[in-house]
mmCIF file of C-alpha atoms in Angstrom:
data_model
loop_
_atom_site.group_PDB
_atom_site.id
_atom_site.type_symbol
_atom_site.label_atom_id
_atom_site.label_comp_id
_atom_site.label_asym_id
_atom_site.label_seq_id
_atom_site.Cartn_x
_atom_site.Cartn_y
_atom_site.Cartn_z
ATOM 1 C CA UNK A 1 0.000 0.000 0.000
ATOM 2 C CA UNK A 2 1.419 3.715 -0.947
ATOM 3 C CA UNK A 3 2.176 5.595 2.225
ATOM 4 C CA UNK A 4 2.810 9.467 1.154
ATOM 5 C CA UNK A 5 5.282 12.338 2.801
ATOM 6 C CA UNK A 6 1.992 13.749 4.846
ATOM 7 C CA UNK A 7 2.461 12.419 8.840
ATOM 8 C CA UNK A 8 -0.891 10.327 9.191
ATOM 9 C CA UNK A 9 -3.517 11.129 11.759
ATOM 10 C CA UNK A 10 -2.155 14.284 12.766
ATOM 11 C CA UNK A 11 -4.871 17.295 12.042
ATOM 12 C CA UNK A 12 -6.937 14.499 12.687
ATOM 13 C CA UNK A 13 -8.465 11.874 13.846
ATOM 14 C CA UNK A 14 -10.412 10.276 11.512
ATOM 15 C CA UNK A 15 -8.338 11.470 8.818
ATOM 16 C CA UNK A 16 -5.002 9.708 7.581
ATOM 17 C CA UNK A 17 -3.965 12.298 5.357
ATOM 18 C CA UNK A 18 -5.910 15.439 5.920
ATOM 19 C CA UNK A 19 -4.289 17.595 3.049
ATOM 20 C CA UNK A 20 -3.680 15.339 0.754
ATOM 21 C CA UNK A 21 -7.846 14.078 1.316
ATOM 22 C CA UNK A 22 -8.771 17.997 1.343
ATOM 23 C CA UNK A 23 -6.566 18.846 -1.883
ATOM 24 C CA UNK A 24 -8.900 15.715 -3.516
ATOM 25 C CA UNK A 25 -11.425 18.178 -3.724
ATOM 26 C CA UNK A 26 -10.345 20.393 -6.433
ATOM 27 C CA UNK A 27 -10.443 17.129 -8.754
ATOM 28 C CA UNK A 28 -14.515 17.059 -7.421
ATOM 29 C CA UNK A 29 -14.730 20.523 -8.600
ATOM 30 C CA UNK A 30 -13.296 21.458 -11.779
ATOM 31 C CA UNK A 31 -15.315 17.399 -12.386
ATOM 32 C CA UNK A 32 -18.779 18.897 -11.380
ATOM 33 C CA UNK A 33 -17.459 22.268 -13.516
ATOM 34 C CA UNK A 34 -16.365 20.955 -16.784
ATOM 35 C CA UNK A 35 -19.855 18.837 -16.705
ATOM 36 C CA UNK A 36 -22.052 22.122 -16.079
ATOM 37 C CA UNK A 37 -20.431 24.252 -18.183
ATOM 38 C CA UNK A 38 -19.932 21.913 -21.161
ATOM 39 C CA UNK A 39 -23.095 20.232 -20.961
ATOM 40 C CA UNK A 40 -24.558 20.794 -24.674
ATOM 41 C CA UNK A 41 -21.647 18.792 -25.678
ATOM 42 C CA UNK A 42 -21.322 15.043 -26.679
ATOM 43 C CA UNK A 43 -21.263 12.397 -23.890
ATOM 44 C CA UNK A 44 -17.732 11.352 -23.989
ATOM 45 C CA UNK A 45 -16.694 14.563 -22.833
ATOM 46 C CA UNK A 46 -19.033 14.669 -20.050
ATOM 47 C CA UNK A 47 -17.531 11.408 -18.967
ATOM 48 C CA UNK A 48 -14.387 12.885 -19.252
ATOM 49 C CA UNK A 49 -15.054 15.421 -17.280
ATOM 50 C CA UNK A 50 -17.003 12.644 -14.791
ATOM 51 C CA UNK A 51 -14.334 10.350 -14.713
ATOM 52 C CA UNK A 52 -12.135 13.140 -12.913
ATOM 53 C CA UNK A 53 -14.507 13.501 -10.203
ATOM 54 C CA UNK A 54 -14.562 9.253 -9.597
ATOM 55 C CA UNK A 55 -10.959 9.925 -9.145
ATOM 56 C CA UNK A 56 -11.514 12.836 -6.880
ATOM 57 C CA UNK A 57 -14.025 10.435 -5.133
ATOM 58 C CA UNK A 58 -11.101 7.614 -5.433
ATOM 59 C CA UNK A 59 -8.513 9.737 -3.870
ATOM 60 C CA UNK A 60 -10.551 11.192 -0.673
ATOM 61 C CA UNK A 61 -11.637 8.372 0.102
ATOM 62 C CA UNK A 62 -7.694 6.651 -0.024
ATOM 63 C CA UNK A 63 -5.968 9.048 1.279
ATOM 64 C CA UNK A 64 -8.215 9.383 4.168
ATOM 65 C CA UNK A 65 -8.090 5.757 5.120
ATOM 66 C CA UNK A 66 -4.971 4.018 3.603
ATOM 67 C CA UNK A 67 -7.185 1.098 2.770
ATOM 68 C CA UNK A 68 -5.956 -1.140 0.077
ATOM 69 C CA UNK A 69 -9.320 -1.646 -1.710
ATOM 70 C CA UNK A 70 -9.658 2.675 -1.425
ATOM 71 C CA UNK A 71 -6.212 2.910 -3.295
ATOM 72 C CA UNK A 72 -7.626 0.611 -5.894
ATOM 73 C CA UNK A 73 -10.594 3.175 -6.227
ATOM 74 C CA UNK A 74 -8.165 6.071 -6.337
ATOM 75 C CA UNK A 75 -5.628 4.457 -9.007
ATOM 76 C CA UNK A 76 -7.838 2.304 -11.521
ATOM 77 C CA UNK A 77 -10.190 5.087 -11.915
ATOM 78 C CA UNK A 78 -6.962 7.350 -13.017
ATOM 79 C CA UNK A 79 -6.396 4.653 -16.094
ATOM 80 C CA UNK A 80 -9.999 4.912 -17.055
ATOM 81 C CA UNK A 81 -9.896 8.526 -17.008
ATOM 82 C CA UNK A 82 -7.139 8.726 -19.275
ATOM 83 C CA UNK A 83 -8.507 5.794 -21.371
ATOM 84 C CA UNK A 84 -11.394 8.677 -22.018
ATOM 85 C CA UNK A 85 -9.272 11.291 -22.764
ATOM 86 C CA UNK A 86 -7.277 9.014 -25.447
ATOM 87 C CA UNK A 87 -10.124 8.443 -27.511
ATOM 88 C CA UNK A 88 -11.601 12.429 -27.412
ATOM 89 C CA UNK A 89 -8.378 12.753 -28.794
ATOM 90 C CA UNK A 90 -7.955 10.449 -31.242
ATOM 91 C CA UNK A 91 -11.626 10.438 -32.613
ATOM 92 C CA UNK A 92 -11.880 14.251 -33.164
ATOM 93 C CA UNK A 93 -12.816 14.369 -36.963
ATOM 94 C CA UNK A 94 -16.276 14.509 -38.205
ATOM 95 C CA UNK A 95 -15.724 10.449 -39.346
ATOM 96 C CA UNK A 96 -15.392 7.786 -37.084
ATOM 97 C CA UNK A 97 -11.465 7.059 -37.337
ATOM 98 C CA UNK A 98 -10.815 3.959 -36.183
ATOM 99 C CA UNK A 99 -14.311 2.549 -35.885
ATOM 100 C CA UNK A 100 -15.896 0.113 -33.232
ATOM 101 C CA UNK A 101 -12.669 -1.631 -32.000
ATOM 102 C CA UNK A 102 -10.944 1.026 -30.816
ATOM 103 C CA UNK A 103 -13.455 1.749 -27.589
ATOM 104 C CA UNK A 104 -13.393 -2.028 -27.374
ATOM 105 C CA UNK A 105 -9.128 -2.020 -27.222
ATOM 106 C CA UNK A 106 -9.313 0.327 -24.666
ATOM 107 C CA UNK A 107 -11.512 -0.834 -22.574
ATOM 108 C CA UNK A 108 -9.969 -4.171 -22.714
ATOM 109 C CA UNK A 109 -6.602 -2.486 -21.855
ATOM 110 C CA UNK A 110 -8.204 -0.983 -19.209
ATOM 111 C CA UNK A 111 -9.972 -3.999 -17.586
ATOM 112 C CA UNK A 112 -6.261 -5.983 -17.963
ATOM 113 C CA UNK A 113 -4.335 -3.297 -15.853
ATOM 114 C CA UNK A 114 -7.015 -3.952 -12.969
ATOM 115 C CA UNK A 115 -7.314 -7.646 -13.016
ATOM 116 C CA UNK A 116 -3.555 -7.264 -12.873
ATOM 117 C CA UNK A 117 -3.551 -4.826 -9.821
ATOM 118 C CA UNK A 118 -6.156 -6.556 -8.089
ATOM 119 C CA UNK A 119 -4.014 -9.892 -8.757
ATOM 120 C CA UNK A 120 -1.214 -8.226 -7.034
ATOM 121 C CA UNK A 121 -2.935 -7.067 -4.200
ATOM 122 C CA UNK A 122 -1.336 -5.391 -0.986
ATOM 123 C CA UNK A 123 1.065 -8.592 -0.509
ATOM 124 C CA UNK A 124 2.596 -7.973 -4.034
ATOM 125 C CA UNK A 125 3.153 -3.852 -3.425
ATOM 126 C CA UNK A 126 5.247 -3.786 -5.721
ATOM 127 C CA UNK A 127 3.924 -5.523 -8.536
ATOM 128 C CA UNK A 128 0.820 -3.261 -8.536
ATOM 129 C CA UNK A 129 2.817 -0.110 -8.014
ATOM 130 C CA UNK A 130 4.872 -0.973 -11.413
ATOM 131 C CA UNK A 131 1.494 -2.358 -13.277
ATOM 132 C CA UNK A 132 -0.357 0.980 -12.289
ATOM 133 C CA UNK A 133 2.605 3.270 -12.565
ATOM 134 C CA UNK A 134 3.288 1.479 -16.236
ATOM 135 C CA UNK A 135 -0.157 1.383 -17.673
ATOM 136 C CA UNK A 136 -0.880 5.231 -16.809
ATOM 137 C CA UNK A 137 2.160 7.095 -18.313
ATOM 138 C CA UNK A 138 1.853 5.011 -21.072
ATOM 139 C CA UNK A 139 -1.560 6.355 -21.874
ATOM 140 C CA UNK A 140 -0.721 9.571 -20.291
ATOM 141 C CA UNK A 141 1.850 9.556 -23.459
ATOM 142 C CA UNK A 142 -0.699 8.611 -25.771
ATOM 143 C CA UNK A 143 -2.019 11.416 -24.915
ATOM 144 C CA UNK A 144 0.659 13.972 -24.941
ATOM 145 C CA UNK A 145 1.532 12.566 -28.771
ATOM 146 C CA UNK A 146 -1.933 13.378 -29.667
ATOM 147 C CA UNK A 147 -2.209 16.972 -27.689
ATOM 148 C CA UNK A 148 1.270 17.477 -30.013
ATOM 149 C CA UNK A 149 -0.703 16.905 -32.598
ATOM 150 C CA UNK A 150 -3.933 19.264 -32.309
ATOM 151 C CA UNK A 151 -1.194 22.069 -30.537
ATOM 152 C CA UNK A 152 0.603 22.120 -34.528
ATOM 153 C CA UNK A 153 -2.547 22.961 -35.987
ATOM 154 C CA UNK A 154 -3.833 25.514 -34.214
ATOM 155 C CA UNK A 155 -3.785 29.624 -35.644
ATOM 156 C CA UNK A 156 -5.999 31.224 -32.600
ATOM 157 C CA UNK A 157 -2.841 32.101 -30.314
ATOM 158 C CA UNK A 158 -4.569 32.702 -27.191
ATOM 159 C CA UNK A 159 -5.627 28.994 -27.215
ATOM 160 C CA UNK A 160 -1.893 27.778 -28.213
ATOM 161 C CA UNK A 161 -1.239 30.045 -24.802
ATOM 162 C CA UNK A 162 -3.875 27.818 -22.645
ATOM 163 C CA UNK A 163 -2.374 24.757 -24.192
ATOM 164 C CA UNK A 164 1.276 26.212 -22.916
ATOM 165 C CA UNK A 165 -0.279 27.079 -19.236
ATOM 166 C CA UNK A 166 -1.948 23.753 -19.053
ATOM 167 C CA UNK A 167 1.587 21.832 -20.383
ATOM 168 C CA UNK A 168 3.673 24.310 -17.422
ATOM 169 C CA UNK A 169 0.987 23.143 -15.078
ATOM 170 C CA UNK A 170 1.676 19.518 -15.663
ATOM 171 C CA UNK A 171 4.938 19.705 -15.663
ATOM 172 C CA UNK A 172 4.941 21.127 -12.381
ATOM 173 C CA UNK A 173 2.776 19.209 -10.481
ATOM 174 C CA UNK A 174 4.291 16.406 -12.140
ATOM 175 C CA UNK A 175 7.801 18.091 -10.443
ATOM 176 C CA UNK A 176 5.789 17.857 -7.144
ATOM 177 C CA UNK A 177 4.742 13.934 -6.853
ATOM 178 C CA UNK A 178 8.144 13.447 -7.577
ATOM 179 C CA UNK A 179 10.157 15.201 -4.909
ATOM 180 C CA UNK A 180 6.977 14.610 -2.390
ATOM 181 C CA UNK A 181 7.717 10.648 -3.869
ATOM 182 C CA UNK A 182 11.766 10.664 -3.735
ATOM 183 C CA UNK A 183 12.840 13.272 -1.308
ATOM 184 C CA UNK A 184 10.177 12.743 1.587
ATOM 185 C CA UNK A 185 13.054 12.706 4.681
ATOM 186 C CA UNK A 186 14.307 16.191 3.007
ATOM 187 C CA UNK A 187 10.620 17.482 2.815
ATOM 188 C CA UNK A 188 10.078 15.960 6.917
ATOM 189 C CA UNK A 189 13.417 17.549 7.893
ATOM 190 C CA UNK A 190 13.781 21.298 6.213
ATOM 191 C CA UNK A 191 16.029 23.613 7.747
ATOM 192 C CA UNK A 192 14.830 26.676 9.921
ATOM 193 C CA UNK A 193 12.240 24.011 11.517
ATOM 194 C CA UNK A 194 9.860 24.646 8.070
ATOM 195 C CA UNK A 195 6.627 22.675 7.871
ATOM 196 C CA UNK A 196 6.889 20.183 5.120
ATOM 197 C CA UNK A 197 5.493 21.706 1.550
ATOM 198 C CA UNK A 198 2.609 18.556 1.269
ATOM 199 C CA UNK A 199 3.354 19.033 -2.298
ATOM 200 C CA UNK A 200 1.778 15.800 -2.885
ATOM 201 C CA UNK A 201 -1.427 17.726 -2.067
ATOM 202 C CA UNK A 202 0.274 20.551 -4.476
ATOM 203 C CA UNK A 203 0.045 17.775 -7.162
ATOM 204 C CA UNK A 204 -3.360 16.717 -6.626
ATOM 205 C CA UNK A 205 -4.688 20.659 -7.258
ATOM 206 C CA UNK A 206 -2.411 20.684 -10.365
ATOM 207 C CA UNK A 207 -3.432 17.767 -11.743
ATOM 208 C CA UNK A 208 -6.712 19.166 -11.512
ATOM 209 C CA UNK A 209 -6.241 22.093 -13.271
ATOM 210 C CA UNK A 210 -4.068 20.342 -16.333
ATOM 211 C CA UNK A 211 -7.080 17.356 -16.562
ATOM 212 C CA UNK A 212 -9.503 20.279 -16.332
ATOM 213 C CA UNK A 213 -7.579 22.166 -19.559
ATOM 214 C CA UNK A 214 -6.874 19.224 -21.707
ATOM 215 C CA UNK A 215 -10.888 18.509 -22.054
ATOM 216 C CA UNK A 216 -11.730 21.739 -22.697
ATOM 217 C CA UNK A 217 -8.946 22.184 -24.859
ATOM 218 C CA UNK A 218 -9.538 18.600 -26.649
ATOM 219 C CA UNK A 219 -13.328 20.105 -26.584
ATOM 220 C CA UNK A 220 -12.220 23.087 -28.212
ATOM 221 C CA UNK A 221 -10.677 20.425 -31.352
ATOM 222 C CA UNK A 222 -13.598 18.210 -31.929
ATOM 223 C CA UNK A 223 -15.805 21.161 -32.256
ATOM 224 C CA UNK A 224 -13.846 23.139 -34.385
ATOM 225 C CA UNK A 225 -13.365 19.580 -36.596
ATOM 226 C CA UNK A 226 -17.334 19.506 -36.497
ATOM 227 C CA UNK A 227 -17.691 23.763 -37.798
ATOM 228 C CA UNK A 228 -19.339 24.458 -34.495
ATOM 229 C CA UNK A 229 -17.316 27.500 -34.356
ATOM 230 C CA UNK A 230 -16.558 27.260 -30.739
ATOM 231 C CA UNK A 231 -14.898 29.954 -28.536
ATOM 232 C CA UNK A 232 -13.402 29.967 -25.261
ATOM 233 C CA UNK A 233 -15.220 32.061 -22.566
ATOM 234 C CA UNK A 234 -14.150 32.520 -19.055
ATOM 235 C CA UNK A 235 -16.544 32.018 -15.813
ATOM 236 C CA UNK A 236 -16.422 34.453 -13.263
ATOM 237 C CA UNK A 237 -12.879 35.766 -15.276
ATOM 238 C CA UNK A 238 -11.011 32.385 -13.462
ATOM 239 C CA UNK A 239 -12.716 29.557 -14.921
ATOM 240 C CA UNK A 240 -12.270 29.224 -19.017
ATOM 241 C CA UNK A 241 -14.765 27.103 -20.811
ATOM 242 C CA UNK A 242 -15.674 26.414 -24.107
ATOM 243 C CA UNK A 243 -18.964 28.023 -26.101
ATOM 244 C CA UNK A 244 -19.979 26.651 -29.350
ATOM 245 C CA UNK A 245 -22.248 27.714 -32.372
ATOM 246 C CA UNK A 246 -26.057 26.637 -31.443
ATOM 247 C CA UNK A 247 -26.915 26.494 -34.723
ATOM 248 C CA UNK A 248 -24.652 23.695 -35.202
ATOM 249 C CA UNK A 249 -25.316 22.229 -31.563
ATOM 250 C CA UNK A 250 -27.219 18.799 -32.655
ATOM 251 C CA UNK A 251 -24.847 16.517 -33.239
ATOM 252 C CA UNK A 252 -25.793 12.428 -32.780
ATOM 253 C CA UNK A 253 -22.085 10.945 -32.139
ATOM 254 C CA UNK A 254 -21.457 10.220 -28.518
#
């Protein structure tokens, strides 16, 4: 079972990880957010934008208990997620691409990495860690080739400027798991008696924010593929989201 830099039980408890649970939220949020706001769009992006509050869901509930069968809701739901986001990407023309198997493949893909996990189980930590670990960059990469991809095309500049915020944003909280992951007796131990940075909290709200961008963003693609003439609007002047033509609003793919 992963056991993260935060001290356990400490603001509380009932709570194993109390910032790390509380940081969970944001995924919740900018879930329930990206389903609100984008809700005249297909269904796969509103599962998209579901599947990241499962894993905000996954993640509270792990992080606040340190149960093996809570971890397994926190991690498989991250491949799933993912799986989504791979095939916005790669079915974002007007056509069906790669037709009926491709859903299929991934889904299989998906239910292989959590027999295998499951398999594992807490006695075989290790095992699970490198199956789950594995089996979400690779898709995560899948992804990044694609995002490539739809980033060359694009004229409008201020979107090729979200696309560069949400890439920084990644790459940062990306930055964070790692030291939190590596370096946890430096983060326990700073000089000057400093409280350790949680930063594997810090990852959890940027991970947030960069799964938030890339659906809009890859929401942003498929309807400019499909002539909805879509624009990017912001909520409140914090929260960008993407508006599309209602004229061209009907469309029967999910």
């Amino acid at each position: 079972m992963s056991n993260w830099c935060e001290s356990n039980y400490v603001k509380s408890h009932y709570v194993a990880e109390f910032f790390n649970s509380l940081s969970s939220l944001s995924m919740i949020l900018v879930g329930l957010a990206g389903v609100y706001l984008h809700s005249t769009f297909e269904k796969r992006f509103l599962l998209a934008f579901g599947s990241i509050i499962v894993v905000g869901i996954g993640s509270i509930a792990f992080h606040g208990t340190l149960l093996f069968p809570l971890q397994m809701l926190d991690e498989v739901p991250m491949v799933y997620c993912v799986l989504v986001i791979v095939y916005c990407c790669a079915e974002n023309k007007s056509y069906r691409r790669y037709g009926a198997w491709f859903p299929i493949g991934l889904t299989l893909y998906g239910l292989l990495t959590t027999v295998i996990m499951l398999y594992a189980g807490p006695e075989n930590h290790l095992l699970e860690f490198v199956v789950f670990q594995s089996s979400f960059i690779f898709v995560v990469l899948v992804v990044a080739s694609h995002i490539t991809k739809i980033y060359a095309r694009l004229t409008d500049q201020s979107i090729k400027r979200l696309w560069g915020t949400t890439v920084a944003t990644g790459l940062t909280a990306y930055a964070y798991w790692n030291i939190d992951f590596r370096m946890c007796d430096v983060m326990q131990n700073l000089p000057f008696g400093l409280w350790n940075p949680q930063f594997h909290a810090w990852w959890h709200v940027g991970a947030s924010i960069c799964s938030y961008m890339i659906c809009l963003l890859i929401c942003y693609d498929r309807a400019e593929n499909l002539d909805r003439k879509p624009r990017v609007e912001w909520k409140g002047g914090v929260l960008p989201f993407v508006v599309v033509d209602k004229m061209n609003i009907k469309i029967k793919s999910c």
